[in-house]
Amino acid sequence: MLQEYMDRKYRTDNKPSVEANLIKNNVAIVGIGQTQYTKNSGRDELDLACEAIQNAVDDAGLKMSDIDGFDTFILDRLSLPMLINSLGTPNVRFSCEVSGGGGAGCAVAVHAAAAVATGQADYVCCYRSLNEASGHRYGRGDDFIEYMPVALTPNYGYIWPLGFVTPLGWAGVWGRRWMHEFNITREQLGWWPVVLREYAQNNPEATYFGRPMTHEDYMESPMIVDPLKLHDCCVNTDGAAAYIITTVERAKDLKQTPAIIAASAQCCPIEQEIQTIYQRPSISGLVETWYVGQELYRVAECGPDDIDVAQLYDPYSIGGIIQLEELGFCERGEGGKFVEGGDNIRIDGKIPCNTAGGLLSEAYLHGWNLVIEGVRQIRGTSYNQVKDVELSMVTGGPGVASSGIILRR
Amino acid sequence: MTVEYNPDQKIPHPAMWGVLYKSSTPFWEGVKNKKIMLQKCKSCGNLLNPPRPMCPKCQSQENEWITAKGTGKIYSWVTFNEAPHPAFKAPYAAVLVELDEGPRIVSNMVDVKPEDLEIGMAVEVTFEDVAEDLTLPKFRKAG
């Protein structure tokens, strides 16, 4: 994987045949649901999850008792048994908790899709619930240690005592290297958050709805973890979101236009652990995003020019822009120039990105909100609807075991 | 400009994590003795950092430990303007040093302010006792 990336040559002779892919065009996202996104929900995460799941079930036109599988990714603080005890789903026969943190933003859908494509379950609910604004923050070092012991792996011993303890720091190191090698400027970075904030002004459910931001505002915002400013970083969110996956065949009897999975991909490349990718020959690019893109294009039999709209997992601006390069929307090292002025990622641009506001301006729902917006673009119900969407891409987080899906009508 | 610590807060200790695998023990034993130790595959010579039980290049589980020269260059860095953990006082920088042997390690500088850091700056190791039971490898400008 790493060698293919260093050579920039994606091999097809060592990949499974596209004909044998049971997910492609056979599985769809049929229901989406969320709670309000707030800064202080005043409710517990189980409570929020139940509401979001009920909304997704209603949206699909299903009954709660139809749900027979559950899927999420690690660093989730919900108890699945308590969730099942509350929802009353009587026939759960599939459950999954994917590794990789935010990288698994789409891998959750991939595993759920595999489950329904192979008959392990009929309707899998992918859920996420967080009180990350009012409660425990993944992005804070002390919270991370205390509440997320699953992350306590030996390699943390090599970075935490040096005060190198948050995702912003881990990503800032490869971000700075990328900026250094390709002369990416601070001014260029700012266009990603500014355009996302514009999208959020049309999305009443977005955290930053009603709070516009100019490029000057961005430039004046404080530096949090140099090279990242406050507005380079995702919001903190209380809220929950869920979506339901089933076969295209079953989707025919349901309420909504299905968002059919044209391709799905997950990868776990070597030398990565929560974004500490530092032993790779080069850290100014991301093998995982490149690989996911190449695999999605191979399976969907399309290329970057065919993608109409993209939701890229962007916990910070650099994570969004560098993905534009690795997914082939622009040349390597050209991401800064590509976003300059913002037009390329606006609604009529070359590739409209994170059209609900993304993780920076809509919500940090660990990518669930990105999948949901990807589905809305297929249904034609986005607050920032791109015209005649045929293919809608969603990706997982950068710098970790990542994932992606391409949805179609 | 070394990192300043809050005396009433416990610095995250490597042992909290390192004990999970025996692979990392020689590194921390080395640091106590003021050396940077690197794991080396006995079969193909690959340097394994962080250490691990199997060489990812040749799958050998036979390895030895060598002493690094302790010199290298700054490969990248970040500056924390807000302390992300109560043990540390902001602002401070975390640097990624590329050792002359090849592997890169995360550390702090003891004599260079964050605003004076540069990619490519030549550095050499020094060791700092940050707590009664914790020594850390840190770096200063070389020469």
XYZ file of C-alpha atoms in Angstrom:
552
model
C 0.000 0.000 0.000
C 2.736 2.448 1.093
C 4.952 1.377 -1.806
C 2.110 1.851 -4.317
C 1.593 5.304 -2.846
C 5.283 6.261 -2.981
C 5.352 5.124 -6.625
C 1.985 6.835 -7.250
C 0.989 3.698 -9.102
C -2.195 1.957 -7.998
C -2.013 -1.681 -8.903
C -5.161 -3.502 -9.976
C -3.604 -6.964 -10.286
C -3.454 -7.438 -6.492
C -7.019 -6.269 -5.735
C -10.227 -8.332 -5.554
C -12.256 -8.349 -8.775
C -14.968 -5.714 -9.070
C -17.400 -8.386 -10.300
C -17.061 -10.209 -6.973
C -17.930 -7.062 -4.973
C -21.245 -7.799 -3.249
C -21.705 -4.269 -1.933
C -21.462 -2.340 -5.205
C -24.936 -1.242 -6.332
C -26.596 -3.792 -4.007
C -26.682 -1.829 -0.768
C -28.112 1.588 0.099
C -28.521 4.118 2.873
C -32.281 4.395 3.331
C -32.824 6.406 6.493
C -31.083 9.343 8.164
C -31.713 10.967 11.526
C -30.136 13.400 13.928
C -30.809 15.405 17.053
C -30.229 19.114 17.417
C -26.553 19.966 17.437
C -25.886 22.071 20.544
C -23.148 23.156 22.935
C -24.914 21.739 25.975
C -27.553 19.089 25.421
C -28.402 18.674 29.107
C -29.075 15.027 28.270
C -26.967 11.897 28.378
C -25.522 10.313 25.273
C -27.817 7.279 25.449
C -30.833 9.560 25.467
C -29.538 11.474 22.420
C -28.762 8.233 20.563
C -32.310 6.936 21.030
C -33.764 10.118 19.521
C -31.447 10.114 16.505
C -32.067 6.419 15.821
C -35.845 6.853 16.106
C -35.604 9.733 13.614
C -33.623 7.578 11.178
C -36.069 4.676 11.516
C -39.034 7.023 10.899
C -37.260 8.647 7.963
C -36.778 5.238 6.339
C -40.377 4.208 6.948
C -39.328 1.285 9.148
C -40.301 0.114 12.631
C -37.729 0.042 15.434
C -38.170 -3.729 15.623
C -36.905 -4.031 12.016
C -33.394 -2.995 13.080
C -31.320 -6.143 13.545
C -27.777 -4.797 13.469
C -25.727 -1.963 14.997
C -22.447 -0.431 13.968
C -20.207 2.362 15.206
C -16.480 3.003 15.636
C -14.161 2.981 18.639
C -13.930 5.740 21.248
C -17.680 5.502 21.667
C -18.790 5.768 25.269
C -22.256 4.279 24.791
C -23.067 0.820 26.028
C -24.575 -1.146 23.151
C -26.508 -3.433 25.536
C -28.066 -0.395 27.218
C -28.899 1.014 23.803
C -30.641 -2.233 22.816
C -32.393 -2.360 26.205
C -33.750 1.121 25.567
C -34.691 0.754 21.893
C -36.274 -2.642 22.440
C -34.894 -4.085 19.200
C -35.685 -7.778 19.663
C -33.651 -9.446 16.900
C -30.140 -7.948 16.920
C -27.840 -10.415 15.184
C -24.995 -8.184 14.043
C -22.885 -5.652 15.895
C -19.567 -4.072 15.051
C -17.166 -1.471 16.468
C -14.609 -0.493 13.855
C -11.056 0.577 14.729
C -9.401 3.749 13.427
C -11.303 6.556 15.134
C -12.439 9.214 12.656
C -10.779 7.322 9.843
C -13.603 4.842 10.198
C -16.140 7.602 9.465
C -17.189 5.625 6.400
C -15.803 2.207 7.383
C -18.813 1.882 9.654
C -21.039 2.082 6.577
C -18.710 -0.340 4.761
C -18.994 -2.987 7.487
C -22.742 -2.503 7.798
C -23.029 -2.818 4.023
C -20.980 -6.028 4.087
C -23.303 -7.390 6.761
C -26.486 -6.775 4.762
C -24.890 -7.849 1.456
C -23.924 -11.212 2.970
C -27.158 -11.795 4.854
C -25.822 -11.267 8.381
C -28.555 -8.718 9.004
C -31.347 -6.939 7.112
C -31.328 -3.408 8.511
C -28.161 -2.147 10.192
C -28.237 1.090 12.151
C -24.982 3.092 12.249
C -25.039 5.421 15.258
C -22.927 8.040 17.046
C -23.758 10.076 20.097
C -21.547 12.644 21.784
C -21.545 15.255 24.476
C -18.237 16.555 23.305
C -18.978 20.231 23.913
C -20.360 19.906 27.441
C -18.755 16.620 28.432
C -15.638 14.724 27.543
C -13.606 16.124 24.699
C -11.619 13.801 22.528
C -9.440 16.786 21.599
C -8.298 17.393 25.179
C -5.306 15.455 26.419
C -6.452 14.902 30.000
C -9.944 13.785 28.937
C -8.440 11.448 26.410
C -6.321 9.712 29.049
C -9.059 9.431 31.614
C -12.031 8.389 29.548
C -10.713 6.663 26.485
C -8.391 3.950 27.759
C -8.794 1.987 24.528
C -6.352 4.476 23.070
C -3.670 3.673 25.605
C -1.268 1.835 23.386
C 2.499 1.593 23.905
C 3.398 4.186 21.312
C 1.645 6.907 23.273
C 4.423 6.553 25.797
C 6.761 8.027 23.206
C 4.763 11.214 22.721
C 2.576 12.014 25.734
C 5.342 12.729 28.278
C 6.644 15.346 25.803
C 3.331 17.189 25.967
C 2.386 15.958 22.507
C -1.107 15.018 23.457
C -3.841 16.143 21.103
C -5.067 15.435 17.564
C -4.305 19.058 16.612
C -0.676 18.535 17.564
C -0.367 15.175 15.837
C -1.847 16.530 12.618
C -0.085 19.879 12.903
C 3.254 18.110 12.528
C 2.426 16.580 9.149
C 0.441 19.696 8.241
C 3.466 21.922 8.761
C 5.624 19.576 6.721
C 3.064 19.680 3.879
C 2.937 23.493 4.043
C 6.743 23.655 4.094
C 7.333 21.335 1.132
C 4.693 22.899 -1.119
C 4.740 26.534 0.035
C 1.137 26.404 1.238
C 0.251 29.722 2.860
C -1.846 30.655 5.865
C -4.039 32.776 3.573
C -4.733 29.757 1.369
C -5.656 27.511 4.328
C -8.254 30.052 5.403
C -10.440 29.568 2.352
C -11.521 26.079 3.412
C -13.069 27.242 6.721
C -14.475 30.395 5.107
C -16.359 28.496 2.377
C -17.649 25.928 4.861
C -18.938 28.766 7.013
C -20.788 30.140 3.970
C -22.528 26.781 3.531
C -23.490 26.749 7.209
C -25.357 30.042 6.749
C -27.992 28.140 4.717
C -28.182 25.205 7.146
C -30.323 26.095 10.180
C -29.135 22.941 11.936
C -25.462 23.941 11.716
C -23.591 25.063 14.821
C -22.453 28.246 13.069
C -25.784 29.077 11.430
C -26.304 32.827 11.704
C -22.633 33.463 12.471
C -20.848 34.268 9.205
C -17.066 34.581 8.974
C -14.944 36.545 6.526
C -11.422 35.691 5.470
C -10.247 38.640 7.607
C -12.042 37.122 10.621
C -10.205 33.890 9.959
C -6.819 35.629 9.698
C -7.427 37.435 12.982
C -8.495 34.322 14.915
C -6.011 33.101 17.542
C -3.396 30.455 16.873
C -4.311 27.403 18.960
C -1.705 24.839 17.978
C 0.649 26.505 15.509
C 0.216 25.978 12.479
C -3.543 25.717 13.242
C -5.726 28.688 14.106
C -9.000 28.498 16.012
C -11.047 28.485 12.806
C -8.875 25.770 11.261
C -10.294 23.454 13.909
C -13.583 21.566 14.157
C -16.348 22.640 16.491
C -17.262 20.710 19.630
C -20.734 19.259 19.490
C -23.374 17.732 21.711
C -25.699 15.618 19.630
C -26.353 12.305 17.929
C -26.832 11.048 14.401
C -27.774 7.752 12.795
C -28.373 6.173 9.424
C -29.832 2.875 8.250
C -28.350 0.517 5.714
C -30.146 -2.252 3.838
C -30.180 -3.905 0.422
C -31.322 -2.027 -2.688
C -33.963 -4.744 -3.092
C -35.535 -3.988 0.313
C -35.124 -0.251 -0.261
C -37.735 -0.450 -3.042
C -40.487 -0.829 -0.425
C -39.271 2.042 1.746
C -40.123 5.736 1.924
C -37.037 7.473 0.570
C -34.968 7.589 -2.577
C -32.143 5.214 -1.647
C -28.561 6.473 -1.712
C -26.994 3.459 -3.390
C -23.402 2.553 -2.527
C -21.508 2.525 -5.838
C -18.213 1.833 -4.114
C -16.819 1.458 -0.618
C -13.278 1.240 0.699
C -11.341 0.892 3.920
C -7.597 0.638 4.456
C -5.151 0.304 7.347
C -1.740 1.364 6.014
C 1.551 0.752 7.810
C 3.153 3.296 10.178
C 0.079 5.073 11.496
C -1.379 5.303 14.940
C -3.860 8.119 15.556
C -2.131 10.364 13.005
C 1.412 9.783 14.264
C 2.532 8.754 10.787
C 6.036 10.017 11.427
C 8.142 7.028 10.384
C 6.876 7.050 6.794
C 9.395 8.167 4.157
C 7.174 11.207 3.497
C 4.616 12.759 5.851
C 3.542 15.581 3.517
C 0.872 13.377 1.956
C -1.588 10.756 3.130
C -1.377 7.240 1.789
C -4.709 6.267 3.354
C -6.716 8.935 1.565
C -4.963 8.283 -1.743
C -5.594 4.556 -1.425
C -9.265 5.033 -0.508
C -9.735 7.333 -3.508
C -8.043 4.967 -5.921
C -10.064 2.016 -4.657
C -13.356 3.943 -4.819
C -12.650 4.994 -8.412
C -11.656 1.437 -9.359
C -14.804 -0.125 -7.897
C -17.214 2.587 -9.075
C -15.422 2.656 -12.430
C -15.137 6.420 -12.437
C -12.612 9.167 -11.716
C -12.436 12.391 -9.726
C -13.989 14.366 -12.607
C -17.152 12.263 -12.302
C -17.732 13.139 -8.625
C -20.397 15.864 -8.311
C -20.074 16.658 -4.613
C -17.783 15.545 -1.775
C -17.935 15.453 2.017
C -14.342 15.175 3.235
C -13.651 14.375 6.891
C -12.048 17.609 8.042
C -11.311 17.839 11.767
C -9.022 20.723 10.701
C -8.634 22.689 7.477
C -5.393 20.990 6.457
C -7.138 17.609 6.674
C -9.728 18.740 4.145
C -7.377 20.444 1.694
C -4.762 17.694 1.641
C -7.548 15.225 0.787
C -8.399 17.286 -2.303
C -4.890 16.466 -3.515
C -4.880 12.806 -2.586
C -8.321 12.191 -4.081
C -7.202 13.676 -7.387
C -9.383 16.802 -7.380
C -6.147 18.745 -7.853
C -2.459 17.931 -8.252
C -0.266 17.004 -5.279
C 1.004 20.165 -3.594
C -1.606 22.293 -5.391
C -4.281 22.128 -2.652
C -3.477 25.604 -1.385
C -3.813 27.186 -4.806
C -6.915 25.110 -5.526
C -8.875 26.501 -2.564
C -7.609 30.082 -2.956
C -10.581 32.418 -3.313
C -12.898 29.484 -2.537
C -14.639 29.127 -5.904
C -13.417 25.598 -6.663
C -15.139 24.202 -3.553
C -18.261 26.378 -3.701
C -21.565 25.038 -4.960
C -20.898 25.782 -8.642
C -17.207 24.967 -8.384
C -15.080 22.127 -9.600
C -15.880 20.026 -6.534
C -18.348 21.418 -3.979
C -17.110 20.254 -0.560
C -18.748 19.774 2.843
C -21.924 21.443 1.700
C -23.669 21.387 5.102
C -20.709 23.113 6.750
C -18.611 20.033 7.486
C -16.894 19.350 10.776
C -15.715 22.957 11.041
C -19.071 24.701 10.795
C -21.946 22.187 10.913
C -21.015 19.730 13.676
C -18.270 17.433 14.847
C -20.397 14.319 14.840
C -17.376 12.169 13.971
C -18.348 12.151 10.299
C -21.939 10.948 10.696
C -23.127 14.382 9.603
C -20.953 14.054 6.487
C -22.565 10.738 5.514
C -25.999 12.249 6.131
C -25.200 15.254 3.909
C -23.848 12.890 1.246
C -27.230 11.119 1.307
C -29.154 14.416 1.168
C -27.223 15.399 -1.960
C -28.415 12.169 -3.624
C -32.004 12.723 -2.476
C -31.944 16.366 -3.600
C -32.745 17.675 -0.122
C -29.542 19.464 0.919
C -29.715 23.035 2.167
C -26.980 23.668 -0.399
C -28.150 21.343 -3.127
C -25.755 20.748 -6.007
C -27.564 20.395 -9.343
C -28.168 16.944 -10.864
C -25.997 14.946 -8.487
C -25.121 11.529 -9.874
C -22.189 10.650 -7.625
C -21.681 11.847 -4.063
C -18.426 11.031 -2.235
C -17.840 10.821 1.516
C -14.502 10.077 3.214
C -13.169 9.164 6.646
C -10.474 10.958 8.601
C -6.931 11.632 7.392
C -3.734 10.240 8.890
C -5.341 7.117 10.322
C -6.851 3.877 8.982
C -9.308 5.567 6.651
C -12.355 4.816 4.529
C -14.754 6.204 1.973
C -17.931 5.635 -0.006
C -19.360 6.834 -3.285
C -23.145 7.135 -3.290
C -25.302 7.231 -6.403
C -28.961 7.589 -7.293
C 13.062 27.432 26.591
C 12.401 24.078 27.921
C 8.866 23.018 28.684
C 7.630 24.240 32.040
C 5.572 21.907 34.182
C 2.929 22.472 36.818
C 4.465 20.915 39.937
C 1.136 19.801 41.395
C 0.177 17.829 38.283
C 1.493 14.441 37.245
C 3.273 14.377 33.884
C 1.945 11.484 31.766
C 4.495 8.714 32.296
C 5.610 6.348 29.548
C 5.291 3.413 31.920
C 1.539 3.911 31.929
C 1.617 2.772 28.338
C 4.995 1.193 27.813
C 4.428 -1.751 30.094
C 1.808 -3.129 27.744
C 4.546 -4.482 25.498
C 8.007 -5.453 26.623
C 9.356 -4.166 23.309
C 9.651 -0.603 24.567
C 11.425 -1.307 27.892
C 15.021 -1.090 26.554
C 14.286 2.368 25.140
C 13.250 3.723 28.535
C 16.056 1.900 30.337
C 18.375 3.622 27.847
C 16.895 7.049 28.549
C 17.499 6.544 32.286
C 21.147 5.939 31.381
C 21.191 9.039 29.130
C 21.212 7.195 25.822
C 18.802 6.962 22.904
C 18.511 3.284 22.108
C 17.148 2.097 18.781
C 15.839 -1.373 18.054
C 17.502 -3.024 15.071
C 16.385 -6.112 13.184
C 19.119 -8.753 13.425
C 18.097 -10.262 10.128
C 17.833 -7.279 7.746
C 19.258 -4.376 9.765
C 16.025 -2.353 9.634
C 15.777 0.201 12.459
C 12.444 -0.231 14.237
C 11.117 2.881 15.894
C 8.928 2.756 17.867
C 10.106 -0.740 18.791
C 7.960 -3.723 17.960
C 8.096 -7.494 18.300
C 8.428 -8.266 14.571
C 10.310 -6.567 11.741
C 7.682 -5.356 9.250
C 10.164 -5.739 6.375
C 11.365 -9.319 6.877
C 9.146 -10.703 9.684
C 12.130 -11.636 11.817
C 11.553 -11.591 15.566
C 15.267 -11.449 16.331
C 16.449 -7.951 17.189
C 19.181 -6.086 19.020
C 19.606 -2.560 20.390
C 22.061 0.060 19.212
C 22.939 3.428 20.729
C 22.012 6.355 18.508
C 24.503 9.190 18.139
C 21.864 11.544 19.462
C 22.203 14.018 16.616
C 19.673 14.928 13.984
C 17.597 17.658 12.378
C 14.223 19.175 13.092
C 11.804 17.620 10.624
C 8.652 19.460 11.770
C 7.074 20.890 14.926
C 3.946 22.338 16.502
C 3.536 25.005 19.176
C 0.835 24.541 21.786
C -0.453 28.012 22.656
C -3.014 26.476 25.006
C -1.980 23.628 27.299
C -3.840 20.501 26.236
C -3.019 18.771 29.527
C -2.730 20.370 32.993
C 0.823 19.073 33.564
C 2.243 21.395 30.894
C 2.454 25.191 30.844
C 1.775 26.812 27.462
C 3.225 27.976 25.221
C 5.618 25.200 24.365
C 6.682 23.343 21.226
C 6.801 19.656 20.427
C 9.405 18.896 17.776
C 9.771 15.932 15.466
C 13.507 15.200 15.177
C 14.873 13.072 12.367
C 17.844 11.258 13.883
C 20.931 10.849 11.716
C 20.280 7.079 11.815
C 16.888 7.663 10.106
C 14.102 7.157 12.660
C 12.199 10.219 13.867
C 11.312 10.919 17.496
C 9.034 13.420 19.211
C 10.688 15.671 21.783
C 11.068 19.242 23.079
C 13.855 21.789 22.692
C 15.605 23.054 25.827
C 17.206 26.198 24.390
C 15.202 27.376 21.361
C 12.019 29.409 21.603
C 9.083 28.154 19.516
C 9.232 31.234 17.272
C 12.913 30.536 16.467
C 12.393 26.935 15.329
C 13.205 26.024 11.746
C 12.796 22.895 9.701
C 16.290 21.502 9.094
C 17.838 22.960 12.277
C 20.677 20.704 13.477
C 20.074 19.436 17.015
C 21.653 17.128 19.570
C 20.155 15.193 22.445
C 20.285 16.138 26.099
C 18.473 14.500 28.982
C 16.195 16.183 31.479
C 14.959 14.781 34.786
C 11.420 16.142 34.748
C 10.218 14.189 37.776
C 11.781 12.018 40.452
C 10.998 8.933 38.447
C 11.034 10.309 34.906
C 13.877 11.280 32.590
C 13.075 12.447 29.063
C 15.243 12.790 25.961
C 15.223 16.433 24.844
C 17.191 18.393 22.268
C 19.275 21.544 21.953
C 20.716 23.369 18.985
C 23.854 21.580 17.806
C 27.325 23.158 17.773
